[in-house]
Structures are given as C-alpha cells and as structure tokens.
Short mmCIF file of C-alpha atoms in Angstrom, two decimals:
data_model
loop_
_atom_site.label_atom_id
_atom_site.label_comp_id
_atom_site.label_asym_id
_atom_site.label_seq_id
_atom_site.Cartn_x
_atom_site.Cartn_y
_atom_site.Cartn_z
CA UNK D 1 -26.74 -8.83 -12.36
CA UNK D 2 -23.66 -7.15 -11.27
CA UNK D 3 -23.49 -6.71 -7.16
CA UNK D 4 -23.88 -2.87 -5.73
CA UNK D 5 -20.95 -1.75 -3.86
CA UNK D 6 -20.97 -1.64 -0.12
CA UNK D 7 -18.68 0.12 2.29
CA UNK D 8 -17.33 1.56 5.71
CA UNK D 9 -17.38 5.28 6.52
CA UNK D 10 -14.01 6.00 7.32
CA UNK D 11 -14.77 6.78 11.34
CA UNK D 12 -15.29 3.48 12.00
CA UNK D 13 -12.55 1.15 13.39
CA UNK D 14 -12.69 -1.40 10.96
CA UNK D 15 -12.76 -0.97 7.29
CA UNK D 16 -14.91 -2.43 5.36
CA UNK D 17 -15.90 -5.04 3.02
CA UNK D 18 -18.57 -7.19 1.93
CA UNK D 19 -18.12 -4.56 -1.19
CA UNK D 20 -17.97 -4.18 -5.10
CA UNK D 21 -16.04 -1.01 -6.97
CA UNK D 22 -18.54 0.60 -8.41
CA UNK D 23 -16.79 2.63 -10.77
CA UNK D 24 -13.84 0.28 -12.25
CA UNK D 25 -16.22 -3.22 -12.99
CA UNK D 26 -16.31 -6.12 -10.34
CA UNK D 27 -16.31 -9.21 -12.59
CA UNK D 28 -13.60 -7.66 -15.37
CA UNK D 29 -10.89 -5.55 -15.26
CA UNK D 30 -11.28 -2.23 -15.98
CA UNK D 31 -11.25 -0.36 -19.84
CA UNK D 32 -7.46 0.78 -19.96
CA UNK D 33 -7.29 4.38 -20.59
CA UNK D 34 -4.91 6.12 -23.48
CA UNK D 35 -3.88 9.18 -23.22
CA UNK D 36 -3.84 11.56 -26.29
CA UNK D 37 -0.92 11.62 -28.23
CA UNK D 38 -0.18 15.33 -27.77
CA UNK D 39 0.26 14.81 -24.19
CA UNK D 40 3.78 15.43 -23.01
CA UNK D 41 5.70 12.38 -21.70
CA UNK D 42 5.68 12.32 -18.06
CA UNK D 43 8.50 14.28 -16.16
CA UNK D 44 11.60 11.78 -14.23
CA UNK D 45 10.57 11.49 -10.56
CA UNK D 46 13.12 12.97 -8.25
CA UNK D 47 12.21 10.58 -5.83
CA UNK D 48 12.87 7.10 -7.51
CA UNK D 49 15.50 5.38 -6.06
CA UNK D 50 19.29 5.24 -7.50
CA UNK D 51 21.37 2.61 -6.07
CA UNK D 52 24.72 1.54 -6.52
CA UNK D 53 26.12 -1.16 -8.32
CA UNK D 54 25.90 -4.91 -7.04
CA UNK D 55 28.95 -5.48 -5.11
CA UNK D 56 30.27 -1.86 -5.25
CA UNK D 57 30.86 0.35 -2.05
CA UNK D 58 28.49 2.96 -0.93
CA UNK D 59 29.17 6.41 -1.85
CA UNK D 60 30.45 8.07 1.38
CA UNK D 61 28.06 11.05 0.44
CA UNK D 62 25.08 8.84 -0.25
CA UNK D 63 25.72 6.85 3.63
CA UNK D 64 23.51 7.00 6.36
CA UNK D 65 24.58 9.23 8.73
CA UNK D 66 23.96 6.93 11.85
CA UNK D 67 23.70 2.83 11.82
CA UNK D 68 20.16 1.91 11.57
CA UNK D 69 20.64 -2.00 10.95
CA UNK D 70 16.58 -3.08 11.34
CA UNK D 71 15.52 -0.54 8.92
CA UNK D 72 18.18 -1.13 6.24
CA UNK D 73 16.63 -5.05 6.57
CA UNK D 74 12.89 -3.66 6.47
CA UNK D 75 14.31 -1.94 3.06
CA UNK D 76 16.09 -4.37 1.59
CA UNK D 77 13.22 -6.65 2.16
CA UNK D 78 10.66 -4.22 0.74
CA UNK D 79 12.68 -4.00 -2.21
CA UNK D 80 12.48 -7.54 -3.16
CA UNK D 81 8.89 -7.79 -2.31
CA UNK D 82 8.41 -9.38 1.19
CA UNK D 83 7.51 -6.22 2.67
CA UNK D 84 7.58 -5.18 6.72
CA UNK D 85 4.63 -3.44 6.17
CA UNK D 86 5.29 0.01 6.74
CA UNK D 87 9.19 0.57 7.42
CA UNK D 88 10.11 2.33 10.73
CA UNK D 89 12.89 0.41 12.29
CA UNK D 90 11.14 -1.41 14.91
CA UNK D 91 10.99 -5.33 15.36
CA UNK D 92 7.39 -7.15 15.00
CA UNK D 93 5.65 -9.62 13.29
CA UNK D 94 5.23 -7.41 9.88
CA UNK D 95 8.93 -7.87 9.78
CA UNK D 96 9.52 -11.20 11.13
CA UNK D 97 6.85 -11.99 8.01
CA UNK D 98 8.96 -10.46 5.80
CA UNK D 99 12.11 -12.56 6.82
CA UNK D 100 10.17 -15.66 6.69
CA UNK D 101 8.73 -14.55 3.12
CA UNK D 102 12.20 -14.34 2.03
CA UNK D 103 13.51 -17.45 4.10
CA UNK D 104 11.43 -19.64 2.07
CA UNK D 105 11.90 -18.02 -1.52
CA UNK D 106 15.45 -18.79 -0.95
CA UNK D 107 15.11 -22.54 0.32
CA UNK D 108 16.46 -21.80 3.66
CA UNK D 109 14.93 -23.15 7.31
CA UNK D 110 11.87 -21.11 7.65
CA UNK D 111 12.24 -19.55 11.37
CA UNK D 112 11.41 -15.86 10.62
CA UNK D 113 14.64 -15.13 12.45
CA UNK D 114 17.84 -13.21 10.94
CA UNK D 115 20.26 -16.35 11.50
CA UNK D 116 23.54 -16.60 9.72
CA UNK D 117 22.65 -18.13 6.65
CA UNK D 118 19.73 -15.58 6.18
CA UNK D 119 22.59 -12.69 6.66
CA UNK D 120 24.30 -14.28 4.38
CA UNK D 121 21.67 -14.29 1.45
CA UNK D 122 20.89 -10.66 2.20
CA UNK D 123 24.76 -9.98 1.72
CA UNK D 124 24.21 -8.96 -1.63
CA UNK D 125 22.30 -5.76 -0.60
CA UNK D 126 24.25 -4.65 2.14
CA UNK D 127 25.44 -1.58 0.20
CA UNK D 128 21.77 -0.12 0.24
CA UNK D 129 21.63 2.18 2.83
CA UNK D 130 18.40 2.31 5.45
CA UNK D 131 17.83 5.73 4.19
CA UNK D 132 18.64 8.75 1.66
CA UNK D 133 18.13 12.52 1.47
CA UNK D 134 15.33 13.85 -1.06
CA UNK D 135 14.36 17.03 -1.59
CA UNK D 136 10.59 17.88 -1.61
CA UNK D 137 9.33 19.07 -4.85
CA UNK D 138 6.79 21.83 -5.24
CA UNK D 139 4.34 19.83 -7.11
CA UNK D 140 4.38 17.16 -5.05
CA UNK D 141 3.98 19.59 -2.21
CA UNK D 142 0.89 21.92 -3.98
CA UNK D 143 -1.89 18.68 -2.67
CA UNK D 144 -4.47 20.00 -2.31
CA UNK D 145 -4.90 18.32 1.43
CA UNK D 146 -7.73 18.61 3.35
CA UNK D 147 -9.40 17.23 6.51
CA UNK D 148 -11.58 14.36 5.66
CA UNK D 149 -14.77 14.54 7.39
CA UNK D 150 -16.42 11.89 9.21
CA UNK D 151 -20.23 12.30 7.62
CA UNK D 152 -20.02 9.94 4.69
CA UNK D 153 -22.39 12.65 3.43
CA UNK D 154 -20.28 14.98 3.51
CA UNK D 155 -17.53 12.98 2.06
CA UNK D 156 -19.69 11.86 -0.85
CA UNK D 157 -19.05 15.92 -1.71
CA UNK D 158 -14.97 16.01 -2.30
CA UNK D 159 -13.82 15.00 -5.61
CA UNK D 160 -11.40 12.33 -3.68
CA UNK D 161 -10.78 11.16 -0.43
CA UNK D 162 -7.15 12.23 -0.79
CA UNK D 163 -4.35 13.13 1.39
CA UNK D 164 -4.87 15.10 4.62
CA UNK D 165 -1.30 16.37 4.84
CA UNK D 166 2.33 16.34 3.21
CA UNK D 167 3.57 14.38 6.09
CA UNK D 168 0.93 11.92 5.43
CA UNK D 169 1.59 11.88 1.36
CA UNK D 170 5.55 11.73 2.12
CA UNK D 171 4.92 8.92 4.33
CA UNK D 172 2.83 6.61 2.21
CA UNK D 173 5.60 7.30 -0.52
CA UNK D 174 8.26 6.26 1.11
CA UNK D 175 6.19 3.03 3.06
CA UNK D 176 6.21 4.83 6.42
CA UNK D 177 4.60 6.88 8.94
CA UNK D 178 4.88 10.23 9.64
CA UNK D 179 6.10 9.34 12.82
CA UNK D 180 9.16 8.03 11.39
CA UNK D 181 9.93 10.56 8.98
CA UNK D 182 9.80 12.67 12.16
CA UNK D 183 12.03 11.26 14.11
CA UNK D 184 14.61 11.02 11.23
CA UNK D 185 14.06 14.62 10.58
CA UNK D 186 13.80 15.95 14.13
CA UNK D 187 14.28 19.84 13.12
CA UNK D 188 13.94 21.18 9.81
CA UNK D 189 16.78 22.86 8.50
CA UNK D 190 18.27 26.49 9.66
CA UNK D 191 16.17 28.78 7.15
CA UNK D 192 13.96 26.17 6.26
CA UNK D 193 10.93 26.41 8.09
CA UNK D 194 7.56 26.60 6.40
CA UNK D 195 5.31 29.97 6.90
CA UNK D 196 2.77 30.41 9.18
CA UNK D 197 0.74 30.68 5.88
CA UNK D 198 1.70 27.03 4.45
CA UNK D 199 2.06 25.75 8.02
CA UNK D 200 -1.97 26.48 8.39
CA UNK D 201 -2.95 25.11 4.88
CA UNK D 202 -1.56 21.66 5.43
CA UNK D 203 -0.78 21.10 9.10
CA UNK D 204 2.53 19.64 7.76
CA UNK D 205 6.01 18.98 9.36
CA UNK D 206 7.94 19.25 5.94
CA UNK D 207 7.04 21.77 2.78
CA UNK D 208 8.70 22.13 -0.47
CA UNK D 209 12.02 22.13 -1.61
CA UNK D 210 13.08 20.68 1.99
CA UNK D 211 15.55 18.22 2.03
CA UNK D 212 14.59 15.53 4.27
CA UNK D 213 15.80 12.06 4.83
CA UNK D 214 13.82 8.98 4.35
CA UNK D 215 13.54 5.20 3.95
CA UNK D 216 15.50 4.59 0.91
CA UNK D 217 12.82 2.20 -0.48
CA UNK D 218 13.47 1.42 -4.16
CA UNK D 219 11.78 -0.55 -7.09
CA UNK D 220 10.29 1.99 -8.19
CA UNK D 221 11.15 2.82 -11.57
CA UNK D 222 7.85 3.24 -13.66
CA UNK D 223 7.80 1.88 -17.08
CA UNK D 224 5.15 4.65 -18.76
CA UNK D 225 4.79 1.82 -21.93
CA UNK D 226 3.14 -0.13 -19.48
CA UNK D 227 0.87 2.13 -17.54
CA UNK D 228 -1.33 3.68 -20.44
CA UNK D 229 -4.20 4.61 -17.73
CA UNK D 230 -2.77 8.06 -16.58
CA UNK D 231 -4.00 8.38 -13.14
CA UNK D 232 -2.93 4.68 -12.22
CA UNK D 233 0.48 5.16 -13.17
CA UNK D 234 0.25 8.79 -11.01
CA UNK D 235 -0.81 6.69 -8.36
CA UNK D 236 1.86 4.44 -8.79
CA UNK D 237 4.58 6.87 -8.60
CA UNK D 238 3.05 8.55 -5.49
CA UNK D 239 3.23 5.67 -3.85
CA UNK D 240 7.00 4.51 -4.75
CA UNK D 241 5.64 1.12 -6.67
CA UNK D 242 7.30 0.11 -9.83
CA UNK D 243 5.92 -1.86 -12.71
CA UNK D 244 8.28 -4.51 -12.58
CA UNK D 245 6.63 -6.93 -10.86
CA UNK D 246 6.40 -10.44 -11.19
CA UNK D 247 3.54 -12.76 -12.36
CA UNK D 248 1.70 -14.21 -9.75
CA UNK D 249 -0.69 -17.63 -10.61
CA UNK D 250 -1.94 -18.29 -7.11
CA UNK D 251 -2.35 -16.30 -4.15
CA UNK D 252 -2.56 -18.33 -0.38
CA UNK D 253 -4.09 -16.00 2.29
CA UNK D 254 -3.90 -17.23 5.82
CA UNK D 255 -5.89 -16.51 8.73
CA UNK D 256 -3.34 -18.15 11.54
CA UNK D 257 -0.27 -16.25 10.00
CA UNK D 258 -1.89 -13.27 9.22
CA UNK D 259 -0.50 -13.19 5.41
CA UNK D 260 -0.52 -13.01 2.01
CA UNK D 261 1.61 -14.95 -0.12
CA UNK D 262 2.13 -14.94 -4.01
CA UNK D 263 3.22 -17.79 -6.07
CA UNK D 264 4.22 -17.61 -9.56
CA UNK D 265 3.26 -20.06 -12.31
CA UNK D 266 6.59 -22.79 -10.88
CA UNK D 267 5.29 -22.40 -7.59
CA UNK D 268 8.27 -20.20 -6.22
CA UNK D 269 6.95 -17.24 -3.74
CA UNK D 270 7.58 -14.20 -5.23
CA UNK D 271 5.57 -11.99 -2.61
CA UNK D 272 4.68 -12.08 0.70
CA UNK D 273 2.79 -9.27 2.68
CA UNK D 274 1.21 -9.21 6.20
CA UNK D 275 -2.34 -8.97 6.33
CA UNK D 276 -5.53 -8.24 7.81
CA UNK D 277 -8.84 -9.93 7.78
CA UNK D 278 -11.88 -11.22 8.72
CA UNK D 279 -13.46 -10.88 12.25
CA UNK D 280 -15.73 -12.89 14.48
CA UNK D 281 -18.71 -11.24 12.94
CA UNK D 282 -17.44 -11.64 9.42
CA UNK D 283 -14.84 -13.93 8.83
CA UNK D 284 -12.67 -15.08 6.11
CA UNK D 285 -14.48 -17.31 3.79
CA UNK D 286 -12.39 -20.48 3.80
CA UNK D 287 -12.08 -21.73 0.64
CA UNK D 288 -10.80 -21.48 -3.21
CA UNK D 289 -11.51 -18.85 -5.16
CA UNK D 290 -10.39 -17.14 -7.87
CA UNK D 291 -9.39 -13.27 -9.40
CA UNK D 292 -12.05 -11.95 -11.54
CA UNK D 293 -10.85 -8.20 -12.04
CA UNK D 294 -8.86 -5.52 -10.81
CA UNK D 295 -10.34 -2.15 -10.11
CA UNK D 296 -8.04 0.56 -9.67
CA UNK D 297 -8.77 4.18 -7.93
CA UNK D 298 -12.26 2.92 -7.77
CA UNK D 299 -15.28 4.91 -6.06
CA UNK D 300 -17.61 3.22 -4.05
CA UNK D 301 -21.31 2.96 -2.85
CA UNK D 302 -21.85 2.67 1.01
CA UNK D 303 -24.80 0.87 1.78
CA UNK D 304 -25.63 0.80 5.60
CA UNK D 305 -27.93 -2.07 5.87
CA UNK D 306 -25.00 -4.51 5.02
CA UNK D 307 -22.88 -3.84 8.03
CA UNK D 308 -23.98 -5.34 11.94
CA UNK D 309 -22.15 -2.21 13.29
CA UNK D 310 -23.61 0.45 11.21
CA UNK D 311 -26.93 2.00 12.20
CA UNK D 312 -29.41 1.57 9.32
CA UNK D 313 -30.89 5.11 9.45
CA UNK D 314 -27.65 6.21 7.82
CA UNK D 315 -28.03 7.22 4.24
CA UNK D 316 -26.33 5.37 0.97
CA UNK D 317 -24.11 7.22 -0.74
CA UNK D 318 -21.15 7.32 -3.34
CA UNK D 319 -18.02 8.07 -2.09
CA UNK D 320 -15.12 9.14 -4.36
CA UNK D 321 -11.88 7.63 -4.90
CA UNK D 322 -7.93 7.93 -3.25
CA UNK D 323 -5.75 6.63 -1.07
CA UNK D 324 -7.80 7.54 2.09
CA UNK D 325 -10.96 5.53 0.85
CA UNK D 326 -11.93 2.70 3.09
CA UNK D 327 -10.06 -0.07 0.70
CA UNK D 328 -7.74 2.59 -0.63
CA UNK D 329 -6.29 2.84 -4.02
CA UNK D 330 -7.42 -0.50 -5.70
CA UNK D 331 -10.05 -3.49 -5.29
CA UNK D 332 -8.92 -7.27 -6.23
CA UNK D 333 -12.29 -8.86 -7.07
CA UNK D 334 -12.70 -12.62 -6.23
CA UNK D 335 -15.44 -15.00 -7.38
CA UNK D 336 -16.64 -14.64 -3.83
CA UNK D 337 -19.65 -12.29 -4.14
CA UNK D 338 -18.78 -9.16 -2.29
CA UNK D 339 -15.38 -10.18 -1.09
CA UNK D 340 -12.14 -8.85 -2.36
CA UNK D 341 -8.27 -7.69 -1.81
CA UNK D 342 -7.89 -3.83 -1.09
CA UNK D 343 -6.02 -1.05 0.23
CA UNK D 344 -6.39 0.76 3.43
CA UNK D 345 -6.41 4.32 4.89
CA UNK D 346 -4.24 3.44 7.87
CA UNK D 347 -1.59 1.12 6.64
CA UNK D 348 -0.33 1.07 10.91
CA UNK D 349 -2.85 -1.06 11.63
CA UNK D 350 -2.54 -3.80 9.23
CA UNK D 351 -1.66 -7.22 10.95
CA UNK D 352 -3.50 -5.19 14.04
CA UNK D 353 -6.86 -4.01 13.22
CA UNK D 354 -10.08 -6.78 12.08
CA UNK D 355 -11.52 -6.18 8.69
CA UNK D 356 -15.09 -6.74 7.32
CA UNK D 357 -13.96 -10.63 5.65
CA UNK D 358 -12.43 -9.02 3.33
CA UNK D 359 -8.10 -8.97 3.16
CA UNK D 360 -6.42 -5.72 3.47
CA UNK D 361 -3.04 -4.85 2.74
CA UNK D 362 -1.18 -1.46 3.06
CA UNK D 363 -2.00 0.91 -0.46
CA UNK D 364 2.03 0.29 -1.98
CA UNK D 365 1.61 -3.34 -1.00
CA UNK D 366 -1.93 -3.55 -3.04
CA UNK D 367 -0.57 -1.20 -5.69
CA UNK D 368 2.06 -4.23 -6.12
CA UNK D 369 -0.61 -6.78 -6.29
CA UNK D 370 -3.03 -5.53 -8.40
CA UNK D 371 -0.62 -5.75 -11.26
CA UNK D 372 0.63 -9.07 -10.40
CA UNK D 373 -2.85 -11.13 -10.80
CA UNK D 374 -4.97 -11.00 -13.54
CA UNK D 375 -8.81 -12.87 -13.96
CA UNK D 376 -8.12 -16.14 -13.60
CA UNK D 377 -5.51 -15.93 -11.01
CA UNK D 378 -6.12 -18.72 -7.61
CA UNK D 379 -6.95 -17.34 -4.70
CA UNK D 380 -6.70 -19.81 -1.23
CA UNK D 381 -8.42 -18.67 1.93
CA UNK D 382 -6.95 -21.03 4.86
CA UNK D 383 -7.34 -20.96 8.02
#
C-alpha cells in the first residue's frame, strides 16, 4: 500500500521529512505530461546565459565592472556542476566542497584548496565573468507573490506555496540571495525606482524592466524536446537549470562531509553538492538504497503525529506545491520508506540547518538531480 505523505509546516526550523509526494507517485516516476499541439512554442528566456567562445577575450562591454575573483570561482564551479551552494562571494565550506568536487573529477590532490594546479584546470573559464547585467522582464516580474502564512491551515488554502517577493524569485534564479543581489545593486537606477503602488504589492528591491546585475550563472539552456511536462520545464527555467545534465548511476551521500556526490555509470563524479541531513532525533539511515521515482512540483500531506517536535493536536492537511514548500520543487524517492532527496525553502541554510533524515539540497541543485537519476539509480548513505 503506497505510504501517506508527511511533512513540516514551514515555521519550523527544520524541514521536514520522513515524507512521500502525494501528488507525483512515491514508488514511480510521475505520468509525463504533453502539451497540446496548438500550444505556442515557448518564448527564448532573456535570462539564459551567453558566453563567449573557449579561449576568446571577454567583451569589454560584457566585463565586470569591479574584480570579484571568489564569485567568478563560485560561477564557474556552478556551471560545471560542483556547486557553492548559493553564490555570494564569500569563502566557506559550500565552496571549499565545490573545489574539492572538482579536484577529484579532474584527478588532482583532493585538498579543497585553490592551489596552482587547480588554477590551472579552471584556466579554461577564466573569460566568464562573476557577473552580467539582465534586465527584468514584466512577466517574470507580474508573480503573483504573497506572504506565506505560518498556519499550515491556512497554507493548505493558496494554490502554491510560491514566491514571497521578486527579490526572492530573482535570487533563486540566479543561485543567490537577495542579499547579494543587493549589494551588487546598491541603488536602483536614476528614474528607475518602483511606485509606491508596486513597491507595496511585492515588498521588492528590483521591478520590471530594471537592469540589474547578477551572478552570471550559466547552463541553462532548456531543451523544450526534452521537457514535455509544461510546468517542470517552467520550473526549470525559473530556476536557471538546463537539461543537459549528465547521467548519474550512483549517488554517495555523506554525513561527515556534509555532501552529495554523483557518479556516472564509469565511476567518474559528475556532481557534487553540499548537503543537509539527518539530526540526533532522526538521523541518516546508513545504508544502500536505491531511486525509485522522481516527483516533481509535488504537493504534500502533513501529518503531525510523525514528527517529535510537532504538537499532535495540529490538524493534517494538504499543502500545495512550489518552491517555498518544505522540500521545495521536487522529491527523489528512495527504497527507504519515507525517506527521500528534496528541495528546500531556504537554500542559506543548507550545510547549516538539521533536516528530518531526509537530504536536502538547494531547489536549482535538486532541479539538477532529479533529472540525472532515474528508478534504479544507487543511493549510499555513509557516515
């Protein structure tokens, strides 16, 4: 009998697990969608990356206008899939991950350290600057955003636990915070600045048709042919994640490093993200597993009576899907009964925050993942 969904109101300070999707099929992968063939083919996002030839200069017009050396690495690294987490330009272990991610995909000494010889492998993408200008369009302005209440009641009545702001949508696209985009926007342009009206409606920084400069993360480009279920592949492009990823045959999750590695079928990483899970009340189940579906922009049934820090009086209810859900925009299903791979509402905290068990990873990081395994695919908790 298939397993009810459980989850975490989002109020709480760790998100949850010990949970099924209850809308995209736990133990297979969801029914693709196909769209009708009168539907128009989707319009070129102004946001997707466009970088220069390999080995060519930077355009001077296309250059960042100040040197921001740890963030061009967090990008470059995002790029080829050993991702700092979220990309601000500030040192830590998300990013000393990523190095070590890429260290080892390229057979050099393993220290998680930019040394010489890493440099030297990165050479090739030293004409991808930290950053670019884009230019906010209106629909990706319009939202609708609003303030998520804490009441799982009363968030069982939105149609989706979306965005709260354009600073917060902006940021997810581009793997950041607001913070960042903030500080490398510090005053919106002479002319520029939102109405009192907008500013009200979605308690942004930045509205439409500003320019604004952000990380200049790439891979992006979204192969329609290959997303047939509409609001995946709009999910996709809203968070900057391109369908060319690789193949991934096993998948090592580790407790002491706090990561999340994926091997493809020669056993040569091809992915490595930082983590989060488990806790002293719930920890990772040790062990092999093994991928038995992939839900994506799943909705969810929160059960109170499965969580130690969750009074029982609460009600269950069904809460709808988006990136602000408690496992955010898609569920990796293990043969592990109620344990999975998911996204997260706060993608700060990740490598900070416990989790129910479960392993969370930011939502562009998880948007990568989910089409990367398939059922069948190992899974290795260690230690």
């Amino acid at each position: 009998m298939r397993a009810t969904l459980f989850i975490l109101p989002l109020f709480l300070s760790l998100v949850a697990c010990n949970i099924d999707p209850s809308g995209g099929a736990s133990r297979e992968t969801q029914k693709k969608f196909t769209p009708p063939p009168s539907l128009p083919a989707p319009a070129a996002d102004p946001f997707t990356a466009h970088d220069p030839a390999s080995g060519s200069a930077v355009d001077p017009a296309l250059a960042d206008d100040e040197p921001r050396s740890l963030m061009q690495l967090q990008v470059v690294l995002d790029r080829l899939g050993f991702t700092p987490g979220v990309v601000d330009g500030k040192e830590g272990l998300s990013t000393r991950n990523a190095i070590a991610g890429f260290q080892e995909a390229r057979a050099l000494p393993v220290s998680g350290k930019l040394d010489d010889a890493t440099r030297q492998a990165l050479a090739s993408w030293n004409n991808i600057p930290a950053t670019r200008l884009v230019t906010i369009p209106a629909d990706f302005a319009a939202g609708p955003f609003v303030a998520l209440p804490h009441d799982p009641a009363e968030q069982a009545k939105l149609p989706a636990l979306g965005y709260q702001s354009l600073d917060e949508k902006l940021a997810e696209r581009f793997h950041t915070t607001p913070e960042t985009l903030r500080m490398l926007n510090p005053a919106p342009a002479a002319g520029s600045s939102p109405s009192k009206a907008d500013a009200s409606l979605t308690a942004s920084t930045f509205h439409a048709g500003q320019q604004v400069r952000v990380p200049n993360v790439g891979a992006d480009r979204i192969d329609d042919s290959m997303v047939p279920d509409a609001p995946w592949r709009d999910t996709l492009a809203s968070l900057g994640v391109g369908t060319a990823q690789p193949q991934a045959a096993k998948i090592v999750v580790s407790k002491s490093a706090g990561t999340l590695k994926a091997y493809d079928a020669a056993g040569k990483l091809v992915g490595m993200y930082t983590a989060t899970m488990g806790s002293q009340h719930d920890p990772l189940p040790i062990g092999k597993w093994k991928v038995v579906g992939v839900a994506r922009n799943p909705d969810f049934e929160y059960d109170p009576a499965l969580f130690w820090d969750v009074s029982d009086k609460s009600a269950k209810q069904k809460l709808p899907p988006g990136p602000n859900g408690p496992v955010g925009v898609a569920w990796i299903d293990i043969d592990k009964k109620h344990y999975g791979i998911h996204g997260t509402p706060e993608p700060s905290t990740i490598g900070r925050a416990e989790s129910h068990g479960c392993v969370r990873l930011t939502n562009w990081d998880v948007a990568r993942l989910a089409q990367m395994v398939k059922p069948g695919t190992k899974v290795l908790f260690e230690a």
